[in-house]
Amino acid sequence: MQLAEAIRASRIGAWANFAASWHTKRPRATDGHRVNRWYPSSKACAACGDKMLNMPLSVRECTGPACHTCHDRDVNAATNLRKVAESSRDGCPFVSA
C-alpha cells in the first residue's frame, strides 16, 4: 500500500510542477484562455447560439434548433471555443456556463 501511495503522490507532484511551469514558461504570443469546464461548447449551436438540450455524448452530429444547421459535434465545440477566445481578448478571459 505504501508503494501505491508513493506513486500517486509523485504523479500529483509531477502534474503540479508541469502546470506551474506551463503558466510561467509558455510563449506569451500564444495567450491561453480559461473556459469553465461546464461551458456547453458542444451543446450550443455555433451558427445561432441556441442550446441543444438532452444530447448524450453518443450523438456525433446535431442540428441547430433555431437555424436548422447541421454540425459535427467536435467541430461545433471547437468553433464555439474559438469564438469565446476571440470575444474574451478585450474582456475577462474566464467564461462561465
PDB file of N, CA and C in Angstrom:
ATOM      1  N   MET A   1       0.821  -1.201   0.000  1.00  0.00           N
ATOM      2  CA  MET A   1       0.000   0.000   0.000  1.00  0.00           C
ATOM      3  C   MET A   1       0.859   1.256   0.000  1.00  0.00           C
ATOM      4  N   GLN A   2       2.004   1.210   0.625  1.00  0.00           N
ATOM      5  CA  GLN A   2       2.861   2.387   0.673  1.00  0.00           C
ATOM      6  C   GLN A   2       3.424   2.711  -0.705  1.00  0.00           C
ATOM      7  N   LEU A   3       3.688   1.670  -1.515  1.00  0.00           N
ATOM      8  CA  LEU A   3       4.207   1.902  -2.859  1.00  0.00           C
ATOM      9  C   LEU A   3       3.175   2.634  -3.713  1.00  0.00           C
ATOM     10  N   ALA A   4       1.918   2.202  -3.636  1.00  0.00           N
ATOM     11  CA  ALA A   4       0.859   2.854  -4.405  1.00  0.00           C
ATOM     12  C   ALA A   4       0.698   4.314  -3.990  1.00  0.00           C
ATOM     13  N   GLU A   5       0.769   4.584  -2.710  1.00  0.00           N
ATOM     14  CA  GLU A   5       0.649   5.963  -2.229  1.00  0.00           C
ATOM     15  C   GLU A   5       1.820   6.814  -2.700  1.00  0.00           C
ATOM     16  N   ALA A   6       3.018   6.231  -2.729  1.00  0.00           N
ATOM     17  CA  ALA A   6       4.192   6.974  -3.193  1.00  0.00           C
ATOM     18  C   ALA A   6       4.090   7.286  -4.677  1.00  0.00           C
ATOM     19  N   ILE A   7       3.594   6.317  -5.460  1.00  0.00           N
ATOM     20  CA  ILE A   7       3.429   6.552  -6.899  1.00  0.00           C
ATOM     21  C   ILE A   7       2.388   7.634  -7.130  1.00  0.00           C
ATOM     22  N   ARG A   8       1.268   7.560  -6.418  1.00  0.00           N
ATOM     23  CA  ARG A   8       0.210   8.558  -6.570  1.00  0.00           C
ATOM     24  C   ARG A   8       0.718   9.945  -6.196  1.00  0.00           C
ATOM     25  N   ALA A   9       1.463  10.031  -5.115  1.00  0.00           N
ATOM     26  CA  ALA A   9       1.995  11.322  -4.670  1.00  0.00           C
ATOM     27  C   ALA A   9       2.984  11.880  -5.683  1.00  0.00           C
ATOM     28  N   SER A  10       3.802  11.026  -6.279  1.00  0.00           N
ATOM     29  CA  SER A  10       4.772  11.521  -7.261  1.00  0.00           C
ATOM     30  C   SER A  10       4.078  11.994  -8.526  1.00  0.00           C
ATOM     31  N   ARG A  11       2.996  11.316  -8.931  1.00  0.00           N
ATOM     32  CA  ARG A  11       2.254  11.752 -10.121  1.00  0.00           C
ATOM     33  C   ARG A  11       1.569  13.091  -9.879  1.00  0.00           C
ATOM     34  N   ILE A  12       0.999  13.255  -8.696  1.00  0.00           N
ATOM     35  CA  ILE A  12       0.346  14.523  -8.374  1.00  0.00           C
ATOM     36  C   ILE A  12       1.377  15.640  -8.337  1.00  0.00           C
ATOM     37  N   GLY A  13       2.541  15.353  -7.750  1.00  0.00           N
ATOM     38  CA  GLY A  13       3.602  16.353  -7.704  1.00  0.00           C
ATOM     39  C   GLY A  13       4.121  16.701  -9.080  1.00  0.00           C
ATOM     40  N   ALA A  14       4.250  15.692  -9.947  1.00  0.00           N
ATOM     41  CA  ALA A  14       4.717  15.944 -11.313  1.00  0.00           C
ATOM     42  C   ALA A  14       3.710  16.791 -12.075  1.00  0.00           C
ATOM     43  N   TRP A  15       2.421  16.503 -11.895  1.00  0.00           N
ATOM     44  CA  TRP A  15       1.396  17.290 -12.587  1.00  0.00           C
ATOM     45  C   TRP A  15       1.385  18.732 -12.084  1.00  0.00           C
ATOM     46  N   ALA A  16       1.541  18.921 -10.798  1.00  0.00           N
ATOM     47  CA  ALA A  16       1.563  20.277 -10.244  1.00  0.00           C
ATOM     48  C   ALA A  16       2.765  21.052 -10.772  1.00  0.00           C
ATOM     49  N   ASN A  17       3.916  20.395 -10.872  1.00  0.00           N
ATOM     50  CA  ASN A  17       5.099  21.063 -11.428  1.00  0.00           C
ATOM     51  C   ASN A  17       4.897  21.424 -12.892  1.00  0.00           C
ATOM     52  N   PHE A  18       4.294  20.508 -13.660  1.00  0.00           N
ATOM     53  CA  PHE A  18       4.037  20.789 -15.071  1.00  0.00           C
ATOM     54  C   PHE A  18       3.084  21.971 -15.223  1.00  0.00           C
ATOM     55  N   ALA A  19       2.003  21.967 -14.455  1.00  0.00           N
ATOM     56  CA  ALA A  19       1.025  23.048 -14.562  1.00  0.00           C
ATOM     57  C   ALA A  19       1.646  24.389 -14.190  1.00  0.00           C
ATOM     58  N   ALA A  20       2.468  24.412 -13.162  1.00  0.00           N
ATOM     59  CA  ALA A  20       3.108  25.660 -12.747  1.00  0.00           C
ATOM     60  C   ALA A  20       4.101  26.138 -13.794  1.00  0.00           C
ATOM     61  N   SER A  21       4.875  25.218 -14.363  1.00  0.00           N
ATOM     62  CA  SER A  21       5.864  25.635 -15.363  1.00  0.00           C
ATOM     63  C   SER A  21       5.202  26.033 -16.668  1.00  0.00           C
ATOM     64  N   TRP A  22       4.062  25.434 -16.997  1.00  0.00           N
ATOM     65  CA  TRP A  22       3.379  25.789 -18.237  1.00  0.00           C
ATOM     66  C   TRP A  22       2.915  27.244 -18.191  1.00  0.00           C
ATOM     67  N   HIS A  23       2.409  27.674 -17.048  1.00  0.00           N
ATOM     68  CA  HIS A  23       1.929  29.050 -16.936  1.00  0.00           C
ATOM     69  C   HIS A  23       3.070  30.059 -16.950  1.00  0.00           C
ATOM     70  N   THR A  24       4.243  29.671 -16.478  1.00  0.00           N
ATOM     71  CA  THR A  24       5.342  30.633 -16.398  1.00  0.00           C
ATOM     72  C   THR A  24       6.266  30.592 -17.603  1.00  0.00           C
ATOM     73  N   LYS A  25       6.366  29.452 -18.299  1.00  0.00           N
ATOM     74  CA  LYS A  25       7.343  29.310 -19.374  1.00  0.00           C
ATOM     75  C   LYS A  25       6.748  29.280 -20.772  1.00  0.00           C
ATOM     76  N   ARG A  26       5.454  29.318 -20.897  1.00  0.00           N
ATOM     77  CA  ARG A  26       4.863  29.259 -22.235  1.00  0.00           C
ATOM     78  C   ARG A  26       5.095  30.575 -22.958  1.00  0.00           C
ATOM     79  N   PRO A  27       5.164  30.543 -24.275  1.00  0.00           N
ATOM     80  CA  PRO A  27       5.366  31.786 -25.026  1.00  0.00           C
ATOM     81  C   PRO A  27       4.189  32.744 -24.826  1.00  0.00           C
ATOM     82  N   ARG A  28       4.472  33.987 -24.727  1.00  0.00           N
ATOM     83  CA  ARG A  28       3.415  34.976 -24.495  1.00  0.00           C
ATOM     84  C   ARG A  28       2.582  35.234 -25.752  1.00  0.00           C
ATOM     85  N   ALA A  29       3.100  34.879 -26.915  1.00  0.00           N
ATOM     86  CA  ALA A  29       2.339  35.098 -28.147  1.00  0.00           C
ATOM     87  C   ALA A  29       1.111  34.198 -28.203  1.00  0.00           C
ATOM     88  N   THR A  30       1.172  33.039 -27.584  1.00  0.00           N
ATOM     89  CA  THR A  30       0.028  32.136 -27.567  1.00  0.00           C
ATOM     90  C   THR A  30      -0.689  32.309 -26.240  1.00  0.00           C
ATOM     91  N   ASP A  31      -1.498  33.322 -26.155  1.00  0.00           N
ATOM     92  CA  ASP A  31      -2.204  33.635 -24.921  1.00  0.00           C
ATOM     93  C   ASP A  31      -3.315  32.617 -24.698  1.00  0.00           C
ATOM     94  N   GLY A  32      -3.243  31.881 -23.612  1.00  0.00           N
ATOM     95  CA  GLY A  32      -4.244  30.875 -23.310  1.00  0.00           C
ATOM     96  C   GLY A  32      -5.473  31.502 -22.671  1.00  0.00           C
ATOM     97  N   HIS A  33      -6.602  30.865 -22.849  1.00  0.00           N
ATOM     98  CA  HIS A  33      -7.852  31.340 -22.270  1.00  0.00           C
ATOM     99  C   HIS A  33      -8.452  30.213 -21.455  1.00  0.00           C
ATOM    100  N   ARG A  34      -8.987  30.558 -20.308  1.00  0.00           N
ATOM    101  CA  ARG A  34      -9.665  29.570 -19.484  1.00  0.00           C
ATOM    102  C   ARG A  34     -11.158  29.680 -19.714  1.00  0.00           C
ATOM    103  N   VAL A  35     -11.771  28.520 -19.870  1.00  0.00           N
ATOM    104  CA  VAL A  35     -13.215  28.443 -20.027  1.00  0.00           C
ATOM    105  C   VAL A  35     -13.719  27.493 -18.955  1.00  0.00           C
ATOM    106  N   ASN A  36     -14.825  27.837 -18.357  1.00  0.00           N
ATOM    107  CA  ASN A  36     -15.428  26.988 -17.338  1.00  0.00           C
ATOM    108  C   ASN A  36     -15.616  25.582 -17.896  1.00  0.00           C
ATOM    109  N   ARG A  37     -15.287  24.569 -17.109  1.00  0.00           N
ATOM    110  CA  ARG A  37     -15.392  23.193 -17.591  1.00  0.00           C
ATOM    111  C   ARG A  37     -16.828  22.798 -17.908  1.00  0.00           C
ATOM    112  N   TRP A  38     -17.810  23.506 -17.405  1.00  0.00           N
ATOM    113  CA  TRP A  38     -19.209  23.192 -17.682  1.00  0.00           C
ATOM    114  C   TRP A  38     -19.790  24.070 -18.784  1.00  0.00           C
ATOM    115  N   TYR A  39     -18.963  24.857 -19.440  1.00  0.00           N
ATOM    116  CA  TYR A  39     -19.440  25.667 -20.568  1.00  0.00           C
ATOM    117  C   TYR A  39     -19.929  24.724 -21.668  1.00  0.00           C
ATOM    118  N   PRO A  40     -21.158  24.885 -22.161  1.00  0.00           N
ATOM    119  CA  PRO A  40     -21.720  23.927 -23.128  1.00  0.00           C
ATOM    120  C   PRO A  40     -21.210  24.160 -24.551  1.00  0.00           C
ATOM    121  N   SER A  41     -19.927  23.957 -24.779  1.00  0.00           N
ATOM    122  CA  SER A  41     -19.348  24.253 -26.089  1.00  0.00           C
ATOM    123  C   SER A  41     -19.871  23.327 -27.178  1.00  0.00           C
ATOM    124  N   SER A  42     -20.162  22.082 -26.855  1.00  0.00           N
ATOM    125  CA  SER A  42     -20.651  21.172 -27.887  1.00  0.00           C
ATOM    126  C   SER A  42     -22.174  21.146 -27.962  1.00  0.00           C
ATOM    127  N   LYS A  43     -22.846  21.726 -26.982  1.00  0.00           N
ATOM    128  CA  LYS A  43     -24.306  21.740 -26.994  1.00  0.00           C
ATOM    129  C   LYS A  43     -24.890  23.057 -27.491  1.00  0.00           C
ATOM    130  N   ALA A  44     -24.058  24.067 -27.665  1.00  0.00           N
ATOM    131  CA  ALA A  44     -24.537  25.352 -28.175  1.00  0.00           C
ATOM    132  C   ALA A  44     -24.278  25.400 -29.676  1.00  0.00           C
ATOM    133  N   CYS A  45     -25.264  25.797 -30.432  1.00  0.00           N
ATOM    134  CA  CYS A  45     -25.124  25.884 -31.888  1.00  0.00           C
ATOM    135  C   CYS A  45     -24.165  27.025 -32.225  1.00  0.00           C
ATOM    136  N   ALA A  46     -23.160  26.742 -33.047  1.00  0.00           N
ATOM    137  CA  ALA A  46     -22.177  27.761 -33.415  1.00  0.00           C
ATOM    138  C   ALA A  46     -22.771  28.798 -34.358  1.00  0.00           C
ATOM    139  N   ALA A  47     -23.843  28.450 -35.052  1.00  0.00           N
ATOM    140  CA  ALA A  47     -24.447  29.386 -36.002  1.00  0.00           C
ATOM    141  C   ALA A  47     -25.426  30.344 -35.326  1.00  0.00           C
ATOM    142  N   CYS A  48     -26.345  29.806 -34.513  1.00  0.00           N
ATOM    143  CA  CYS A  48     -27.384  30.668 -33.937  1.00  0.00           C
ATOM    144  C   CYS A  48     -27.221  30.886 -32.432  1.00  0.00           C
ATOM    145  N   GLY A  49     -26.439  30.044 -31.745  1.00  0.00           N
ATOM    146  CA  GLY A  49     -26.201  30.224 -30.320  1.00  0.00           C
ATOM    147  C   GLY A  49     -27.192  29.534 -29.406  1.00  0.00           C
ATOM    148  N   ASP A  50     -28.243  28.937 -29.961  1.00  0.00           N
ATOM    149  CA  ASP A  50     -29.211  28.230 -29.123  1.00  0.00           C
ATOM    150  C   ASP A  50     -28.598  26.962 -28.551  1.00  0.00           C
ATOM    151  N   LYS A  51     -29.041  26.589 -27.350  1.00  0.00           N
ATOM    152  CA  LYS A  51     -28.520  25.385 -26.704  1.00  0.00           C
ATOM    153  C   LYS A  51     -29.407  24.196 -27.036  1.00  0.00           C
ATOM    154  N   MET A  52     -28.746  23.086 -27.331  1.00  0.00           N
ATOM    155  CA  MET A  52     -29.458  21.844 -27.605  1.00  0.00           C
ATOM    156  C   MET A  52     -29.522  21.052 -26.309  1.00  0.00           C
ATOM    157  N   LEU A  53     -30.706  20.780 -25.828  1.00  0.00           N
ATOM    158  CA  LEU A  53     -30.891  20.101 -24.551  1.00  0.00           C
ATOM    159  C   LEU A  53     -30.945  18.588 -24.741  1.00  0.00           C
ATOM    160  N   ASN A  54     -30.597  17.877 -23.691  1.00  0.00           N
ATOM    161  CA  ASN A  54     -30.690  16.414 -23.658  1.00  0.00           C
ATOM    162  C   ASN A  54     -29.987  15.756 -24.837  1.00  0.00           C
ATOM    163  N   MET A  55     -28.725  16.083 -25.027  1.00  0.00           N
ATOM    164  CA  MET A  55     -27.950  15.490 -26.110  1.00  0.00           C
ATOM    165  C   MET A  55     -26.860  14.608 -25.497  1.00  0.00           C
ATOM    166  N   PRO A  56     -26.996  13.272 -25.576  1.00  0.00           N
ATOM    167  CA  PRO A  56     -25.976  12.394 -24.998  1.00  0.00           C
ATOM    168  C   PRO A  56     -24.678  12.451 -25.799  1.00  0.00           C
ATOM    169  N   LEU A  57     -23.595  11.988 -25.198  1.00  0.00           N
ATOM    170  CA  LEU A  57     -22.292  12.027 -25.859  1.00  0.00           C
ATOM    171  C   LEU A  57     -22.230  11.134 -27.088  1.00  0.00           C
ATOM    172  N   SER A  58     -23.119  10.164 -27.198  1.00  0.00           N
ATOM    173  CA  SER A  58     -23.104   9.269 -28.353  1.00  0.00           C
ATOM    174  C   SER A  58     -23.569   9.963 -29.633  1.00  0.00           C
ATOM    175  N   VAL A  59     -24.252  11.082 -29.514  1.00  0.00           N
ATOM    176  CA  VAL A  59     -24.704  11.840 -30.687  1.00  0.00           C
ATOM    177  C   VAL A  59     -23.519  12.623 -31.228  1.00  0.00           C
ATOM    178  N   ARG A  60     -23.101  12.338 -32.458  1.00  0.00           N
ATOM    179  CA  ARG A  60     -21.921  12.977 -33.035  1.00  0.00           C
ATOM    180  C   ARG A  60     -22.276  14.094 -34.009  1.00  0.00           C
ATOM    181  N   GLU A  61     -23.474  14.096 -34.549  1.00  0.00           N
ATOM    182  CA  GLU A  61     -23.927  15.179 -35.422  1.00  0.00           C
ATOM    183  C   GLU A  61     -25.209  15.746 -34.843  1.00  0.00           C
ATOM    184  N   CYS A  62     -25.364  17.053 -34.951  1.00  0.00           N
ATOM    185  CA  CYS A  62     -26.541  17.692 -34.381  1.00  0.00           C
ATOM    186  C   CYS A  62     -27.015  18.800 -35.310  1.00  0.00           C
ATOM    187  N   THR A  63     -28.244  19.192 -35.119  1.00  0.00           N
ATOM    188  CA  THR A  63     -28.850  20.253 -35.912  1.00  0.00           C
ATOM    189  C   THR A  63     -29.273  21.371 -34.973  1.00  0.00           C
ATOM    190  N   GLY A  64     -28.926  22.598 -35.343  1.00  0.00           N
ATOM    191  CA  GLY A  64     -29.291  23.750 -34.525  1.00  0.00           C
ATOM    192  C   GLY A  64     -30.797  23.879 -34.404  1.00  0.00           C
ATOM    193  N   PRO A  65     -31.323  24.131 -33.197  1.00  0.00           N
ATOM    194  CA  PRO A  65     -32.772  24.179 -33.007  1.00  0.00           C
ATOM    195  C   PRO A  65     -33.456  25.347 -33.705  1.00  0.00           C
ATOM    196  N   ALA A  66     -32.785  26.463 -33.841  1.00  0.00           N
ATOM    197  CA  ALA A  66     -33.424  27.627 -34.462  1.00  0.00           C
ATOM    198  C   ALA A  66     -33.061  27.766 -35.939  1.00  0.00           C
ATOM    199  N   CYS A  67     -31.801  27.496 -36.275  1.00  0.00           N
ATOM    200  CA  CYS A  67     -31.340  27.731 -37.647  1.00  0.00           C
ATOM    201  C   CYS A  67     -31.346  26.472 -38.505  1.00  0.00           C
ATOM    202  N   HIS A  68     -31.504  25.301 -37.890  1.00  0.00           N
ATOM    203  CA  HIS A  68     -31.533  24.008 -38.576  1.00  0.00           C
ATOM    204  C   HIS A  68     -30.261  23.734 -39.371  1.00  0.00           C
ATOM    205  N   THR A  69     -29.124  24.215 -38.862  1.00  0.00           N
ATOM    206  CA  THR A  69     -27.829  23.961 -39.479  1.00  0.00           C
ATOM    207  C   THR A  69     -27.256  22.679 -38.894  1.00  0.00           C
ATOM    208  N   CYS A  70     -26.765  21.790 -39.758  1.00  0.00           N
ATOM    209  CA  CYS A  70     -26.198  20.521 -39.313  1.00  0.00           C
ATOM    210  C   CYS A  70     -24.732  20.726 -38.940  1.00  0.00           C
ATOM    211  N   HIS A  71     -24.320  20.222 -37.766  1.00  0.00           N
ATOM    212  CA  HIS A  71     -22.957  20.385 -37.266  1.00  0.00           C
ATOM    213  C   HIS A  71     -22.381  19.041 -36.853  1.00  0.00           C
ATOM    214  N   ASP A  72     -21.083  18.861 -37.080  1.00  0.00           N
ATOM    215  CA  ASP A  72     -20.344  17.802 -36.409  1.00  0.00           C
ATOM    216  C   ASP A  72     -20.104  18.303 -34.989  1.00  0.00           C
ATOM    217  N   ARG A  73     -20.301  17.450 -34.000  1.00  0.00           N
ATOM    218  CA  ARG A  73     -20.256  17.900 -32.608  1.00  0.00           C
ATOM    219  C   ARG A  73     -18.889  18.461 -32.222  1.00  0.00           C
ATOM    220  N   ASP A  74     -17.800  17.806 -32.653  1.00  0.00           N
ATOM    221  CA  ASP A  74     -16.461  18.263 -32.281  1.00  0.00           C
ATOM    222  C   ASP A  74     -16.098  19.570 -32.976  1.00  0.00           C
ATOM    223  N   VAL A  75     -16.459  19.697 -34.244  1.00  0.00           N
ATOM    224  CA  VAL A  75     -16.180  20.936 -34.977  1.00  0.00           C
ATOM    225  C   VAL A  75     -17.000  22.078 -34.389  1.00  0.00           C
ATOM    226  N   ASN A  76     -18.241  21.794 -34.020  1.00  0.00           N
ATOM    227  CA  ASN A  76     -19.103  22.799 -33.396  1.00  0.00           C
ATOM    228  C   ASN A  76     -18.500  23.289 -32.076  1.00  0.00           C
ATOM    229  N   ALA A  77     -17.994  22.359 -31.257  1.00  0.00           N
ATOM    230  CA  ALA A  77     -17.379  22.736 -29.979  1.00  0.00           C
ATOM    231  C   ALA A  77     -16.133  23.576 -30.208  1.00  0.00           C
ATOM    232  N   ALA A  78     -15.313  23.187 -31.189  1.00  0.00           N
ATOM    233  CA  ALA A  78     -14.096  23.950 -31.480  1.00  0.00           C
ATOM    234  C   ALA A  78     -14.433  25.353 -31.960  1.00  0.00           C
ATOM    235  N   THR A  79     -15.464  25.476 -32.777  1.00  0.00           N
ATOM    236  CA  THR A  79     -15.887  26.794 -33.264  1.00  0.00           C
ATOM    237  C   THR A  79     -16.370  27.662 -32.111  1.00  0.00           C
ATOM    238  N   ASN A  80     -17.151  27.080 -31.203  1.00  0.00           N
ATOM    239  CA  ASN A  80     -17.638  27.845 -30.049  1.00  0.00           C
ATOM    240  C   ASN A  80     -16.498  28.285 -29.146  1.00  0.00           C
ATOM    241  N   LEU A  81     -15.515  27.416 -28.921  1.00  0.00           N
ATOM    242  CA  LEU A  81     -14.379  27.785 -28.077  1.00  0.00           C
ATOM    243  C   LEU A  81     -13.518  28.849 -28.745  1.00  0.00           C
ATOM    244  N   ARG A  82     -13.389  28.797 -30.066  1.00  0.00           N
ATOM    245  CA  ARG A  82     -12.656  29.842 -30.784  1.00  0.00           C
ATOM    246  C   ARG A  82     -13.375  31.180 -30.633  1.00  0.00           C
ATOM    247  N   LYS A  83     -14.702  31.172 -30.726  1.00  0.00           N
ATOM    248  CA  LYS A  83     -15.471  32.408 -30.553  1.00  0.00           C
ATOM    249  C   LYS A  83     -15.304  32.971 -29.142  1.00  0.00           C
ATOM    250  N   VAL A  84     -15.269  32.094 -28.152  1.00  0.00           N
ATOM    251  CA  VAL A  84     -15.064  32.543 -26.769  1.00  0.00           C
ATOM    252  C   VAL A  84     -13.695  33.185 -26.630  1.00  0.00           C
ATOM    253  N   ALA A  85     -12.670  32.554 -27.218  1.00  0.00           N
ATOM    254  CA  ALA A  85     -11.308  33.094 -27.127  1.00  0.00           C
ATOM    255  C   ALA A  85     -11.211  34.444 -27.822  1.00  0.00           C
ATOM    256  N   GLU A  86     -11.849  34.581 -28.980  1.00  0.00           N
ATOM    257  CA  GLU A  86     -11.801  35.853 -29.702  1.00  0.00           C
ATOM    258  C   GLU A  86     -12.576  36.939 -28.976  1.00  0.00           C
ATOM    259  N   SER A  87     -13.702  36.586 -28.368  1.00  0.00           N
ATOM    260  CA  SER A  87     -14.505  37.604 -27.688  1.00  0.00           C
ATOM    261  C   SER A  87     -13.901  38.012 -26.355  1.00  0.00           C
ATOM    262  N   SER A  88     -13.066  37.151 -25.770  1.00  0.00           N
ATOM    263  CA  SER A  88     -12.515  37.472 -24.454  1.00  0.00           C
ATOM    264  C   SER A  88     -11.185  38.205 -24.535  1.00  0.00           C
ATOM    265  N   ARG A  89     -10.725  38.543 -25.712  1.00  0.00           N
ATOM    266  CA  ARG A  89      -9.465  39.283 -25.826  1.00  0.00           C
ATOM    267  C   ARG A  89      -9.567  40.663 -25.191  1.00  0.00           C
ATOM    268  N   ASP A  90     -10.735  41.259 -25.282  1.00  0.00           N
ATOM    269  CA  ASP A  90     -10.913  42.596 -24.725  1.00  0.00           C
ATOM    270  C   ASP A  90     -11.382  42.565 -23.279  1.00  0.00           C
ATOM    271  N   GLY A  91     -12.016  41.471 -22.878  1.00  0.00           N
ATOM    272  CA  GLY A  91     -12.572  41.409 -21.533  1.00  0.00           C
ATOM    273  C   GLY A  91     -11.912  40.348 -20.698  1.00  0.00           C
ATOM    274  N   CYS A  92     -12.684  39.786 -19.809  1.00  0.00           N
ATOM    275  CA  CYS A  92     -12.185  38.759 -18.896  1.00  0.00           C
ATOM    276  C   CYS A  92     -11.986  37.449 -19.653  1.00  0.00           C
ATOM    277  N   PRO A  93     -10.827  36.793 -19.523  1.00  0.00           N
ATOM    278  CA  PRO A  93     -10.594  35.566 -20.267  1.00  0.00           C
ATOM    279  C   PRO A  93     -11.263  34.331 -19.680  1.00  0.00           C
ATOM    280  N   PHE A  94     -12.001  34.459 -18.586  1.00  0.00           N
ATOM    281  CA  PHE A  94     -12.686  33.315 -17.996  1.00  0.00           C
ATOM    282  C   PHE A  94     -14.163  33.414 -18.312  1.00  0.00           C
ATOM    283  N   VAL A  95     -14.709  32.382 -18.915  1.00  0.00           N
ATOM    284  CA  VAL A  95     -16.109  32.379 -19.313  1.00  0.00           C
ATOM    285  C   VAL A  95     -16.823  31.298 -18.532  1.00  0.00           C
ATOM    286  N   SER A  96     -17.941  31.634 -17.945  1.00  0.00           N
ATOM    287  CA  SER A  96     -18.706  30.645 -17.193  1.00  0.00           C
ATOM    288  C   SER A  96     -19.879  30.168 -18.026  1.00  0.00           C
ATOM    289  N   ALA A  97     -20.496  29.091 -17.571  1.00  0.00           N
ATOM    290  CA  ALA A  97     -21.602  28.485 -18.317  1.00  0.00           C
ATOM    291  C   ALA A  97     -22.853  29.323 -18.229  1.00  0.00           C
TER     292      ALA A  97
END
